């Protein structure tokens, strides 16, 4: 069993509540637009494993450390993670083809700043976008997710609201 903390679109924003909410997580996944290496390093200080992809605002130093796409297996679940992924029925260009080839059970993406969890019946995968954890963007609420993956099953998905974004 693995507890996973998921966030995206921090845009260089650090919130000490990331550490609070992810303290008991085995892994932390960042779905891009990290913003700077310091934010990534601070996440690495919370948990033993951090997996991250770069986003469209991430500069060369983060692009060298974090790939555009990650595909990996954890607890019997194949995961596909990218920043600009779209969502079922409206995947970003080329993403649907990659999903068909990779055949994941879980897709994690960011970019839209919209918290969205939905099942893609056609591709038989759970699509997860944790929304935005940072202050930059048009979102009204900053959000994180936690999820348990256990022997091929995904369960106990939690939405964590960090508060309103000042306009």
GROMACS .gro file of C-alpha atoms in nm:
model
  167
    1UNK     CA    1   0.000   0.000   0.000
    2UNK     CA    2   0.125   0.346  -0.095
    3UNK     CA    3  -0.018   0.682   0.005
    4UNK     CA    4   0.034   0.938  -0.271
    5UNK     CA    5   0.022   1.317  -0.250
    6UNK     CA    6  -0.056   1.486  -0.581
    7UNK     CA    7  -0.021   1.852  -0.676
    8UNK     CA    8   0.032   2.071  -0.978
    9UNK     CA    9   0.080   2.429  -1.086
   10UNK     CA   10   0.264   2.558  -0.782
   11UNK     CA   11   0.430   2.829  -0.995
   12UNK     CA   12   0.710   2.871  -0.735
   13UNK     CA   13   0.459   2.900  -0.451
   14UNK     CA   14   0.554   2.719  -0.132
   15UNK     CA   15   0.295   2.654   0.136
   16UNK     CA   16   0.403   2.483   0.460
   17UNK     CA   17   0.075   2.292   0.450
   18UNK     CA   18   0.218   2.086   0.163
   19UNK     CA   19   0.446   1.924   0.423
   20UNK     CA   20   0.159   1.886   0.669
   21UNK     CA   21  -0.077   1.718   0.422
   22UNK     CA   22   0.190   1.501   0.257
   23UNK     CA   23   0.384   1.402   0.572
   24UNK     CA   24   0.247   1.047   0.576
   25UNK     CA   25   0.271   0.997   0.198
   26UNK     CA   26   0.510   0.742   0.052
   27UNK     CA   27   0.535   0.942  -0.270
   28UNK     CA   28   0.461   1.295  -0.389
   29UNK     CA   29   0.374   1.356  -0.754
   30UNK     CA   30   0.396   1.701  -0.911
   31UNK     CA   31   0.219   1.733  -1.247
   32UNK     CA   32   0.418   2.031  -1.377
   33UNK     CA   33   0.452   2.408  -1.363
   34UNK     CA   34   0.669   2.367  -1.058
   35UNK     CA   35   0.822   2.711  -1.106
   36UNK     CA   36   1.168   2.669  -0.959
   37UNK     CA   37   1.412   2.409  -0.832
   38UNK     CA   38   1.371   2.527  -0.471
   39UNK     CA   39   1.004   2.421  -0.476
   40UNK     CA   40   1.102   2.077  -0.608
   41UNK     CA   41   1.376   2.040  -0.344
   42UNK     CA   42   1.139   2.137  -0.065
   43UNK     CA   43   0.898   1.868  -0.182
   44UNK     CA   44   1.187   1.619  -0.184
   45UNK     CA   45   1.248   1.713   0.180
   46UNK     CA   46   0.899   1.593   0.277
   47UNK     CA   47   0.897   1.238   0.147
   48UNK     CA   48   1.123   0.963   0.028
   49UNK     CA   49   1.010   0.973  -0.337
   50UNK     CA   50   0.908   1.268  -0.551
   51UNK     CA   51   0.808   1.216  -0.913
   52UNK     CA   52   0.762   1.526  -1.126
   53UNK     CA   53   0.713   1.631  -1.485
   54UNK     CA   54   0.796   1.974  -1.619
   55UNK     CA   55   0.528   2.215  -1.730
   56UNK     CA   56   0.509   2.486  -1.991
   57UNK     CA   57   0.636   2.759  -1.752
   58UNK     CA   58   0.931   2.554  -1.623
   59UNK     CA   59   1.272   2.675  -1.740
   60UNK     CA   60   1.570   2.469  -1.854
   61UNK     CA   61   1.700   2.369  -1.507
   62UNK     CA   62   1.369   2.198  -1.422
   63UNK     CA   63   1.334   2.056  -1.773
   64UNK     CA   64   1.671   1.884  -1.728
   65UNK     CA   65   1.554   1.725  -1.401
   66UNK     CA   66   1.192   1.649  -1.486
   67UNK     CA   67   1.075   1.487  -1.810
   68UNK     CA   68   0.770   1.591  -2.009
   69UNK     CA   69   0.606   1.251  -1.958
   70UNK     CA   70   0.651   0.986  -1.690
   71UNK     CA   71   0.515   0.633  -1.713
   72UNK     CA   72   0.570   0.400  -1.419
   73UNK     CA   73   0.417   0.117  -1.219
   74UNK     CA   74   0.331   0.142  -0.852
   75UNK     CA   75   0.151  -0.123  -0.646
   76UNK     CA   76   0.022  -0.293  -0.961
   77UNK     CA   77  -0.112   0.027  -1.120
   78UNK     CA   78   0.042   0.173  -1.433
   79UNK     CA   79   0.058   0.554  -1.417
   80UNK     CA   80   0.095   0.808  -1.698
   81UNK     CA   81   0.183   1.162  -1.591
   82UNK     CA   82   0.227   1.477  -1.799
   83UNK     CA   83   0.150   1.844  -1.753
   84UNK     CA   84  -0.070   1.926  -2.054
   85UNK     CA   85  -0.290   1.621  -2.089
   86UNK     CA   86  -0.645   1.739  -2.140
   87UNK     CA   87  -0.918   1.509  -2.015
   88UNK     CA   88  -1.137   1.226  -2.142
   89UNK     CA   89  -1.302   1.327  -2.465
   90UNK     CA   90  -1.068   1.627  -2.503
   91UNK     CA   91  -0.712   1.503  -2.469
   92UNK     CA   92  -0.427   1.731  -2.574
   93UNK     CA   93  -0.278   1.660  -2.920
   94UNK     CA   94  -0.086   1.332  -2.918
   95UNK     CA   95  -0.186   1.235  -2.564
   96UNK     CA   96  -0.463   0.994  -2.659
   97UNK     CA   97  -0.222   0.802  -2.881
   98UNK     CA   98   0.032   0.784  -2.595
   99UNK     CA   99  -0.239   0.659  -2.358
  100UNK     CA  100  -0.344   0.390  -2.605
  101UNK     CA  101   0.018   0.277  -2.636
  102UNK     CA  102   0.101   0.295  -2.262
  103UNK     CA  103  -0.233   0.151  -2.139
  104UNK     CA  104  -0.223   0.308  -1.792
  105UNK     CA  105  -0.492   0.266  -1.529
  106UNK     CA  106  -0.421   0.616  -1.391
  107UNK     CA  107  -0.349   0.941  -1.576
  108UNK     CA  108  -0.228   1.247  -1.381
  109UNK     CA  109  -0.198   1.590  -1.539
  110UNK     CA  110  -0.217   1.958  -1.453
  111UNK     CA  111  -0.215   2.279  -1.657
  112UNK     CA  112  -0.585   2.369  -1.654
  113UNK     CA  113  -0.589   2.471  -1.284
  114UNK     CA  114  -0.922   2.285  -1.273
  115UNK     CA  115  -0.961   2.009  -1.016
  116UNK     CA  116  -1.104   1.718  -1.211
  117UNK     CA  117  -1.133   1.347  -1.139
  118UNK     CA  118  -1.317   1.136  -1.393
  119UNK     CA  119  -1.315   0.788  -1.537
  120UNK     CA  120  -1.246   0.735  -1.908
  121UNK     CA  121  -1.460   0.434  -1.997
  122UNK     CA  122  -1.317   0.409  -2.347
  123UNK     CA  123  -0.952   0.389  -2.235
  124UNK     CA  124  -1.037   0.233  -1.898
  125UNK     CA  125  -0.836   0.475  -1.687
  126UNK     CA  126  -0.890   0.715  -1.402
  127UNK     CA  127  -0.806   1.072  -1.502
  128UNK     CA  128  -0.684   1.297  -1.219
  129UNK     CA  129  -0.601   1.668  -1.230
  130UNK     CA  130  -0.531   1.804  -0.879
  131UNK     CA  131  -0.609   2.163  -0.976
  132UNK     CA  132  -0.358   2.432  -0.884
  133UNK     CA  133  -0.166   2.450  -0.555
  134UNK     CA  134  -0.014   2.792  -0.625
  135UNK     CA  135  -0.146   3.147  -0.628
  136UNK     CA  136  -0.079   3.222  -0.997
  137UNK     CA  137  -0.371   3.169  -1.232
  138UNK     CA  138  -0.741   3.219  -1.249
  139UNK     CA  139  -0.850   2.942  -1.010
  140UNK     CA  140  -1.053   3.046  -0.707
  141UNK     CA  141  -0.948   2.761  -0.474
  142UNK     CA  142  -0.601   2.611  -0.428
  143UNK     CA  143  -0.614   2.231  -0.407
  144UNK     CA  144  -0.410   1.915  -0.345
  145UNK     CA  145  -0.505   1.548  -0.365
  146UNK     CA  146  -0.418   1.239  -0.167
  147UNK     CA  147  -0.480   0.889  -0.295
  148UNK     CA  148  -0.408   0.535  -0.179
  149UNK     CA  149  -0.288   0.274  -0.428
  150UNK     CA  150  -0.299  -0.079  -0.293
  151UNK     CA  151  -0.246  -0.401  -0.484
  152UNK     CA  152  -0.382  -0.274  -0.815
  153UNK     CA  153  -0.662  -0.069  -0.659
  154UNK     CA  154  -0.695   0.309  -0.626
  155UNK     CA  155  -0.899   0.424  -0.326
  156UNK     CA  156  -0.950   0.685  -0.058
  157UNK     CA  157  -0.911   0.986  -0.287
  158UNK     CA  158  -0.913   1.306  -0.080
  159UNK     CA  159  -0.942   1.663  -0.200
  160UNK     CA  160  -0.756   1.911   0.021
  161UNK     CA  161  -0.860   2.274  -0.010
  162UNK     CA  162  -0.591   2.525   0.081
  163UNK     CA  163  -0.813   2.832   0.062
  164UNK     CA  164  -0.922   3.098  -0.176
  165UNK     CA  165  -0.685   3.279  -0.407
  166UNK     CA  166  -0.680   3.654  -0.354
  167UNK     CA  167  -0.794   3.829  -0.668
   0.00000   0.00000   0.00000
